[in-house]
Every structure is written in C-alpha cells, then in structure tokens.
C-alpha cells in the first residue's frame, strides 16, 4: 500500500480528463475505484473536490490517496469487464481502422456514453477496440441512443484533440438518412429554428426535450441556441412517407429530430418528437406507420467526411443501414442507387 502522493500536472498532461490521467499512472486501479475515490473526496486537485471528468491544467497539484500495490491487486480475482459476446459485437461493427482513428457503425439502442441508467455503452465497450494499443479509443462526438450509423473514435489523445476541434469548427460533413412522415414541401430546403431545452417531468429530469424557437426570437429567448439543418427528399411514397437526407450545419442536441417535427414531418418511430399528437403534413398520424416501423427510430448517420488528422487526406466513411431501416427500405422499394454519396451536391 502506497502513502499519500501529491503530483504536479505537467504541460504535456494538461487538458486530459482526471480519470484517464489517473488510469495511465495507476493502470492497476479499475475505473470504478477511481470514481469512488473522487466521490469520497480522496482524490483532490489543489485541495478541492473534483469529478472524474474534470480536465487537468498545467501546474495543478493532484492529491492521490494511499493505493494498493499492483501485486496486491493481481492477487484478487479479476472479473472480465467485457463479455466475449460484447467483444465480438464491437469488433463486428468496425467500418474503418488505422493507427489513428476507428470508425464504427453504431447499432440502434446502444448508447454512446453511460448515464445513471446506462451501464452498457460504446465508451465502456471500447476496451475491445485497443487492437494492440495500451489505451482504448476515445469518443470525439456523439449519436443519440436510438440513432445508428457512423461514429468516429480517436486512438490517441493527440488525434482526439484534432478531431474534437474539427467537429467544433465544422470541418466535417455528416449526412443522415431518415424516413419521415409525409413528403416535405418544398422537397429541398433549410430549417433555421433555434433550439432551447425544456425540462422533463421526472424527479431526475427524465423526458427533457428540445423545443424549437422561431429564428427572430432566438436572441431574446433564454437558453436558446441557433440551429440550422439542410434537408432534401430522395424518394417519396404517395403522401404518407418519404426518404430524406439531412445534414446538420450546427450540432445541437436532438437537432434533426426536433427540426423535422417542427417542419411537420417527424422522423418515423420518434416517440419523443413525433407522437400521435404531432400534426404533420401527411395524414396526421405523427411518426406512426403501424407495426415494427412505428417502434424504432428511422434515423441513420449514413456518412461522415473529414480530413484525416494525420495524413491530411480526405476520408469518407459510409455505414450500411441498420436492419430495421433496411427492412423499411425494402418494403417501400427504395433503392440505394437513388441516392448519391452527397445528395446536396446535386442541388448546387
């Protein structure tokens, strides 16, 4: 058992999450133990209590409490953190991999990160994606739990910083495919409604959602942020449903779902934004089509284009549709060849 240690953060260690820095110095201490030490206040920065997600700064002093030695931990029975089935799942959804980044086809229903009720998620299961490196890949952006498609992860801290900045400065291009209620008119357009978060009704804020705000009222609405989405209809089926391509110019929470519902064409299967009370310009059934189609969200991150952070070469990752969406496409006779890699280029 070691004694109390006080470690100064160097310049090369700055901007790291506390838990990741800690695990690099003390790899034998499991993540759950680090979280407990933070909750109890045993790990502190400059004397203050902190969270595992706290970002470190140069010159800070981290108090590390007495820790068991590695050989003590080795004597304890070790329970695998990831089941074999989850390891096989994670490796099966890899779309692209090199020494710097990994691209996944995230399954619908699997959260990107954990929460109070989410114990199984991409971030936790990414231990299966080390492929010879000491560290697991890092998240640099998110997808909603029920959204499928392209999710990029960084394999090093340096690449994570570069990719995070690329997303922040909008140097990436995301194209989503969705099945939406009705057929938007005009068939191509831009949605510019701002978004503001409305609290949920549960004791912990469950059910919170984004509300749209008319562009002229965004600046005077507390908490509202401007949001912009381009859309184009690729194929329609009468007036009941259509296949749309969506690209978020900004990256707000639930942006595509809230924007399409505000337009009157909620995404099929979206119970949060397209319930039966949602009026739309189709037949007024909200996001419902009946059967399985109404039970699962039909939103898919089809492609992500970016400049590779190391090679500086253009890179485009494309993800095949989730199984439930592919069945819907087959049912409606929508052919993949109807859509180009970037449907919006055809409009310029």
Short mmCIF file of C-alpha atoms in Angstrom, two decimals:
data_model
loop_
_atom_site.label_atom_id
_atom_site.label_comp_id
_atom_site.label_asym_id
_atom_site.label_seq_id
_atom_site.Cartn_x
_atom_site.Cartn_y
_atom_site.Cartn_z
CA UNK A 1 0.00 0.00 0.00
CA UNK A 2 1.46 3.37 -1.02
CA UNK A 3 1.21 6.58 1.01
CA UNK A 4 -0.43 9.87 0.02
CA UNK A 5 1.11 11.35 -3.13
CA UNK A 6 0.93 14.91 -4.47
CA UNK A 7 1.66 15.06 -8.19
CA UNK A 8 2.07 18.24 -10.25
CA UNK A 9 0.49 18.28 -13.70
CA UNK A 10 2.97 18.94 -16.49
CA UNK A 11 2.26 20.80 -19.71
CA UNK A 12 2.10 17.54 -21.69
CA UNK A 13 -0.56 16.22 -19.32
CA UNK A 14 -2.87 19.25 -19.45
CA UNK A 15 -6.40 19.04 -20.87
CA UNK A 16 -6.70 15.35 -20.02
CA UNK A 17 -9.66 14.00 -18.06
CA UNK A 18 -8.70 13.24 -14.47
CA UNK A 19 -9.78 9.59 -14.67
CA UNK A 20 -7.80 8.92 -17.85
CA UNK A 21 -4.68 10.57 -16.43
CA UNK A 22 -5.09 8.55 -13.24
CA UNK A 23 -5.50 5.26 -15.08
CA UNK A 24 -2.33 5.89 -17.10
CA UNK A 25 -0.30 6.39 -13.90
CA UNK A 26 -2.03 3.64 -11.95
CA UNK A 27 -3.31 1.14 -14.57
CA UNK A 28 -3.99 -1.50 -11.90
CA UNK A 29 -6.70 0.67 -10.31
CA UNK A 30 -10.07 -0.01 -12.02
CA UNK A 31 -12.30 2.80 -13.28
CA UNK A 32 -14.97 2.07 -10.67
CA UNK A 33 -12.42 2.54 -7.88
CA UNK A 34 -11.30 5.89 -9.35
CA UNK A 35 -14.91 7.10 -9.48
CA UNK A 36 -15.46 6.08 -5.85
CA UNK A 37 -12.28 7.86 -4.72
CA UNK A 38 -13.49 11.05 -6.44
CA UNK A 39 -16.97 10.79 -4.91
CA UNK A 40 -15.48 10.41 -1.42
CA UNK A 41 -13.11 13.32 -1.98
CA UNK A 42 -10.00 11.15 -1.59
CA UNK A 43 -8.66 12.41 -4.93
CA UNK A 44 -8.43 16.20 -4.99
CA UNK A 45 -6.97 18.94 -7.18
CA UNK A 46 -5.38 21.91 -5.40
CA UNK A 47 -7.30 20.84 -2.30
CA UNK A 48 -10.72 20.90 -3.95
CA UNK A 49 -13.14 18.06 -4.69
CA UNK A 50 -13.41 17.09 -8.34
CA UNK A 51 -15.20 14.75 -10.75
CA UNK A 52 -13.63 12.06 -12.90
CA UNK A 53 -14.42 14.18 -15.97
CA UNK A 54 -12.52 17.25 -14.65
CA UNK A 55 -9.95 18.49 -17.17
CA UNK A 56 -6.42 18.92 -15.81
CA UNK A 57 -4.38 22.12 -16.15
CA UNK A 58 -0.64 22.66 -16.08
CA UNK A 59 0.70 23.32 -12.58
CA UNK A 60 -2.23 21.83 -10.69
CA UNK A 61 -1.46 19.53 -7.77
CA UNK A 62 -3.35 16.25 -7.65
CA UNK A 63 -3.69 14.54 -4.28
CA UNK A 64 -3.58 10.78 -4.68
CA UNK A 65 -4.63 8.76 -1.60
CA UNK A 66 -2.90 5.57 -0.46
CA UNK A 67 -3.37 2.91 -3.13
CA UNK A 68 -2.84 -0.86 -3.14
CA UNK A 69 0.24 -2.03 -4.99
CA UNK A 70 -0.12 -3.75 -8.36
CA UNK A 71 0.82 -7.15 -6.90
CA UNK A 72 -1.90 -6.78 -4.25
CA UNK A 73 -4.47 -6.15 -6.98
CA UNK A 74 -3.10 -9.05 -9.03
CA UNK A 75 -3.82 -11.45 -6.18
CA UNK A 76 -7.52 -10.57 -6.26
CA UNK A 77 -9.83 -12.43 -8.66
CA UNK A 78 -10.38 -10.42 -11.82
CA UNK A 79 -13.77 -10.32 -13.45
CA UNK A 80 -13.67 -9.61 -17.21
CA UNK A 81 -15.04 -6.12 -17.85
CA UNK A 82 -16.43 -7.07 -21.26
CA UNK A 83 -18.18 -10.29 -22.17
CA UNK A 84 -16.99 -12.27 -25.17
CA UNK A 85 -20.25 -11.57 -26.98
CA UNK A 86 -19.83 -7.80 -26.48
CA UNK A 87 -16.21 -8.01 -27.62
CA UNK A 88 -17.31 -9.79 -30.79
CA UNK A 89 -20.08 -7.24 -31.31
CA UNK A 90 -17.71 -4.29 -31.06
CA UNK A 91 -15.23 -5.79 -33.49
CA UNK A 92 -18.01 -6.67 -35.92
CA UNK A 93 -19.20 -3.05 -36.22
CA UNK A 94 -15.79 -1.60 -37.17
CA UNK A 95 -16.09 0.11 -40.55
CA UNK A 96 -12.58 1.54 -40.79
CA UNK A 97 -9.40 1.35 -38.72
CA UNK A 98 -5.87 2.70 -38.96
CA UNK A 99 -3.24 3.64 -36.37
CA UNK A 100 -5.04 6.88 -35.53
CA UNK A 101 -8.81 6.50 -35.81
CA UNK A 102 -11.55 3.89 -35.70
CA UNK A 103 -14.96 4.28 -37.34
CA UNK A 104 -17.92 2.23 -36.12
CA UNK A 105 -21.42 1.53 -37.40
CA UNK A 106 -23.18 2.19 -34.08
CA UNK A 107 -26.18 -0.10 -33.58
CA UNK A 108 -29.52 1.49 -32.64
CA UNK A 109 -30.39 1.15 -28.97
CA UNK A 110 -26.79 1.16 -27.75
CA UNK A 111 -25.89 4.48 -26.04
CA UNK A 112 -22.69 6.28 -26.95
CA UNK A 113 -21.89 7.04 -23.31
CA UNK A 114 -23.09 5.89 -19.93
CA UNK A 115 -25.53 7.61 -17.61
CA UNK A 116 -27.43 6.93 -14.42
CA UNK A 117 -29.42 4.19 -16.14
CA UNK A 118 -26.99 3.29 -18.92
CA UNK A 119 -24.39 0.73 -17.86
CA UNK A 120 -23.69 -0.79 -21.29
CA UNK A 121 -22.48 1.69 -23.88
CA UNK A 122 -19.96 2.28 -26.68
CA UNK A 123 -17.48 4.13 -24.45
CA UNK A 124 -17.37 1.29 -21.94
CA UNK A 125 -17.22 -1.45 -24.53
CA UNK A 126 -14.45 0.27 -26.49
CA UNK A 127 -11.94 -1.66 -24.36
CA UNK A 128 -12.46 -4.31 -27.05
CA UNK A 129 -11.06 -1.95 -29.69
CA UNK A 130 -7.48 -1.46 -28.48
CA UNK A 131 -6.04 -3.66 -31.26
CA UNK A 132 -2.59 -3.75 -29.68
CA UNK A 133 -2.51 -0.25 -28.18
CA UNK A 134 -2.38 0.32 -24.43
CA UNK A 135 -5.31 2.74 -24.37
CA UNK A 136 -8.86 2.29 -25.57
CA UNK A 137 -10.09 4.68 -28.30
CA UNK A 138 -11.67 7.98 -27.25
CA UNK A 139 -15.05 9.42 -28.19
CA UNK A 140 -14.91 12.71 -30.11
CA UNK A 141 -18.62 13.10 -30.95
CA UNK A 142 -21.95 11.50 -30.10
CA UNK A 143 -25.00 9.84 -31.60
CA UNK A 144 -28.36 9.52 -29.83
CA UNK A 145 -29.04 6.13 -28.28
CA UNK A 146 -31.57 5.11 -30.95
CA UNK A 147 -29.68 6.61 -33.90
CA UNK A 148 -27.48 4.23 -35.87
CA UNK A 149 -24.54 4.87 -38.16
CA UNK A 150 -21.05 6.31 -38.43
CA UNK A 151 -19.30 7.06 -35.14
CA UNK A 152 -15.63 8.10 -35.18
CA UNK A 153 -13.24 7.41 -32.29
CA UNK A 154 -9.64 8.57 -31.80
CA UNK A 155 -6.91 6.10 -30.88
CA UNK A 156 -4.59 8.67 -29.24
CA UNK A 157 -5.06 11.82 -27.17
CA UNK A 158 -3.40 13.99 -29.83
CA UNK A 159 -5.73 12.74 -32.55
CA UNK A 160 -8.70 13.15 -30.20
CA UNK A 161 -7.85 16.84 -29.77
CA UNK A 162 -7.53 17.33 -33.53
CA UNK A 163 -10.84 15.59 -34.28
CA UNK A 164 -12.66 17.43 -31.49
CA UNK A 165 -11.51 20.71 -32.97
CA UNK A 166 -12.58 19.58 -36.46
CA UNK A 167 -16.10 18.88 -35.19
CA UNK A 168 -16.19 22.13 -33.24
CA UNK A 169 -15.09 24.21 -36.24
CA UNK A 170 -17.45 22.28 -38.56
CA UNK A 171 -14.64 20.93 -40.73
CA UNK A 172 -16.54 17.66 -41.02
CA UNK A 173 -19.63 16.83 -43.05
CA UNK A 174 -22.34 14.49 -41.77
CA UNK A 175 -25.17 13.14 -43.89
CA UNK A 176 -28.06 11.33 -42.26
CA UNK A 177 -30.79 9.24 -43.85
CA UNK A 178 -34.26 9.27 -42.36
CA UNK A 179 -37.75 8.02 -43.12
CA UNK A 180 -40.11 10.89 -42.33
CA UNK A 181 -43.88 11.24 -42.16
CA UNK A 182 -45.40 12.80 -45.27
CA UNK A 183 -43.39 14.49 -48.03
CA UNK A 184 -41.78 17.84 -47.16
CA UNK A 185 -42.65 20.70 -49.50
CA UNK A 186 -40.58 22.17 -50.90
CA UNK A 187 -38.62 18.97 -51.40
CA UNK A 188 -35.32 20.74 -50.64
CA UNK A 189 -34.78 23.39 -48.01
CA UNK A 190 -33.11 24.72 -44.88
CA UNK A 191 -34.58 24.74 -41.37
CA UNK A 192 -33.33 27.59 -39.16
CA UNK A 193 -35.35 27.24 -35.97
CA UNK A 194 -33.38 27.77 -32.77
CA UNK A 195 -33.49 25.16 -30.01
CA UNK A 196 -34.00 25.51 -26.26
CA UNK A 197 -34.03 22.70 -23.73
CA UNK A 198 -37.25 22.12 -21.81
CA UNK A 199 -37.07 20.22 -18.52
CA UNK A 200 -38.63 16.82 -18.21
CA UNK A 201 -41.31 15.84 -15.72
CA UNK A 202 -39.46 13.08 -13.85
CA UNK A 203 -37.75 13.62 -10.50
CA UNK A 204 -34.37 13.50 -12.24
CA UNK A 205 -35.46 15.49 -15.26
CA UNK A 206 -36.50 12.47 -17.34
CA UNK A 207 -38.22 13.31 -20.56
CA UNK A 208 -36.47 16.60 -21.21
CA UNK A 209 -36.57 17.61 -24.86
CA UNK A 210 -35.64 20.41 -27.21
CA UNK A 211 -38.25 22.96 -28.25
CA UNK A 212 -37.99 24.95 -31.45
CA UNK A 213 -37.85 28.75 -31.38
CA UNK A 214 -38.59 30.94 -34.43
CA UNK A 215 -35.34 32.48 -35.72
CA UNK A 216 -36.50 36.01 -34.95
CA UNK A 217 -36.99 35.14 -31.27
CA UNK A 218 -33.82 33.14 -30.61
CA UNK A 219 -31.75 36.06 -29.26
CA UNK A 220 -34.45 37.06 -26.78
CA UNK A 221 -35.20 33.52 -25.58
CA UNK A 222 -33.16 32.47 -22.55
CA UNK A 223 -31.09 29.37 -23.22
CA UNK A 224 -31.97 29.21 -26.92
CA UNK A 225 -29.25 28.45 -29.47
CA UNK A 226 -29.35 28.92 -33.20
CA UNK A 227 -29.56 25.71 -35.23
CA UNK A 228 -29.53 25.01 -38.96
CA UNK A 229 -30.41 21.84 -40.87
CA UNK A 230 -30.43 21.23 -44.63
CA UNK A 231 -32.80 18.57 -45.98
CA UNK A 232 -33.67 17.05 -49.32
CA UNK A 233 -36.24 14.41 -50.29
CA UNK A 234 -34.68 11.48 -52.14
CA UNK A 235 -37.86 9.46 -52.68
CA UNK A 236 -41.49 9.64 -51.58
CA UNK A 237 -44.31 7.12 -51.25
CA UNK A 238 -47.53 8.92 -52.04
CA UNK A 239 -48.14 11.47 -49.34
CA UNK A 240 -47.58 9.08 -46.43
CA UNK A 241 -43.82 8.76 -46.02
CA UNK A 242 -40.56 9.79 -47.67
CA UNK A 243 -36.84 9.06 -47.62
CA UNK A 244 -34.95 12.21 -46.72
CA UNK A 245 -31.29 13.14 -46.48
CA UNK A 246 -30.44 15.54 -43.65
CA UNK A 247 -27.25 17.37 -42.84
CA UNK A 248 -26.79 19.35 -39.61
CA UNK A 249 -24.96 22.62 -40.21
CA UNK A 250 -24.87 23.09 -36.44
CA UNK A 251 -24.67 20.28 -33.90
CA UNK A 252 -27.37 20.75 -31.27
CA UNK A 253 -28.93 18.05 -29.10
CA UNK A 254 -31.76 16.22 -30.96
CA UNK A 255 -31.47 18.84 -33.71
CA UNK A 256 -32.60 16.71 -36.65
CA UNK A 257 -35.47 15.13 -34.73
CA UNK A 258 -36.80 18.43 -33.37
CA UNK A 259 -36.39 20.25 -36.69
CA UNK A 260 -38.22 17.64 -38.75
CA UNK A 261 -41.07 17.52 -36.24
CA UNK A 262 -41.33 21.32 -36.34
CA UNK A 263 -41.44 21.16 -40.13
CA UNK A 264 -44.45 18.88 -39.80
CA UNK A 265 -42.62 15.74 -40.93
CA UNK A 266 -41.39 13.89 -37.83
CA UNK A 267 -38.94 11.03 -38.22
CA UNK A 268 -40.71 7.66 -38.27
CA UNK A 269 -40.58 5.88 -34.91
CA UNK A 270 -39.70 9.03 -32.94
CA UNK A 271 -41.89 8.79 -29.87
CA UNK A 272 -40.30 11.84 -28.22
CA UNK A 273 -40.84 14.34 -31.05
CA UNK A 274 -43.40 12.63 -33.25
CA UNK A 275 -46.08 11.15 -31.02
CA UNK A 276 -49.67 10.63 -32.05
CA UNK A 277 -50.42 14.23 -31.10
CA UNK A 278 -47.89 15.52 -33.62
CA UNK A 279 -49.67 17.16 -36.52
CA UNK A 280 -47.91 16.69 -39.80
CA UNK A 281 -48.48 17.42 -43.43
CA UNK A 282 -49.04 13.75 -44.29
CA UNK A 283 -52.11 12.07 -42.84
CA UNK A 284 -51.82 13.36 -39.27
CA UNK A 285 -50.54 10.14 -37.70
CA UNK A 286 -47.37 11.74 -36.37
CA UNK A 287 -44.39 9.39 -36.61
CA UNK A 288 -46.59 6.28 -36.72
CA UNK A 289 -46.84 3.93 -39.70
CA UNK A 290 -48.00 0.81 -37.91
CA UNK A 291 -46.21 -2.39 -36.93
CA UNK A 292 -42.47 -2.53 -36.39
CA UNK A 293 -41.90 0.68 -38.33
CA UNK A 294 -43.53 2.71 -35.57
CA UNK A 295 -41.46 1.14 -32.80
CA UNK A 296 -37.93 2.05 -33.87
CA UNK A 297 -36.39 5.39 -34.80
CA UNK A 298 -35.60 5.67 -38.52
CA UNK A 299 -32.56 7.95 -38.31
CA UNK A 300 -29.16 6.79 -39.55
CA UNK A 301 -25.80 8.58 -39.75
CA UNK A 302 -25.12 7.45 -43.30
CA UNK A 303 -21.74 9.09 -43.92
CA UNK A 304 -19.06 11.26 -42.38
CA UNK A 305 -16.49 13.14 -44.43
CA UNK A 306 -13.40 14.74 -42.93
CA UNK A 307 -9.73 15.46 -43.46
CA UNK A 308 -7.64 12.76 -41.81
CA UNK A 309 -5.96 14.40 -38.78
CA UNK A 310 -2.57 12.78 -39.51
CA UNK A 311 -2.33 12.09 -43.25
CA UNK A 312 -4.33 15.22 -44.22
CA UNK A 313 -6.04 13.18 -46.91
CA UNK A 314 -9.83 13.33 -47.44
CA UNK A 315 -11.66 10.46 -45.78
CA UNK A 316 -15.30 9.45 -46.20
CA UNK A 317 -16.83 6.71 -44.05
CA UNK A 318 -20.19 5.21 -45.08
CA UNK A 319 -22.34 2.92 -42.93
CA UNK A 320 -24.94 0.42 -44.19
CA UNK A 321 -28.45 0.82 -42.83
CA UNK A 322 -29.50 -0.76 -39.55
CA UNK A 323 -31.56 -3.94 -40.02
CA UNK A 324 -34.92 -2.37 -39.15
CA UNK A 325 -34.33 0.51 -41.57
CA UNK A 326 -33.21 -1.85 -44.33
CA UNK A 327 -36.46 -3.77 -43.93
CA UNK A 328 -38.39 -0.50 -44.26
CA UNK A 329 -36.43 0.48 -47.36
CA UNK A 330 -37.15 -2.95 -48.88
CA UNK A 331 -40.84 -2.68 -48.01
CA UNK A 332 -41.15 0.67 -49.78
CA UNK A 333 -38.95 -0.35 -52.71
CA UNK A 334 -36.39 2.37 -52.05
CA UNK A 335 -33.18 1.57 -53.95
CA UNK A 336 -29.79 2.67 -52.57
CA UNK A 337 -28.75 3.74 -56.06
CA UNK A 338 -31.35 6.53 -55.89
CA UNK A 339 -29.06 8.48 -53.55
CA UNK A 340 -25.62 9.83 -54.44
CA UNK A 341 -22.85 10.00 -51.84
CA UNK A 342 -23.81 13.61 -51.20
CA UNK A 343 -27.38 14.34 -52.36
CA UNK A 344 -26.89 18.02 -51.59
CA UNK A 345 -24.17 18.43 -54.22
CA UNK A 346 -26.80 17.76 -56.88
CA UNK A 347 -28.71 20.85 -55.72
CA UNK A 348 -25.89 23.36 -56.21
#
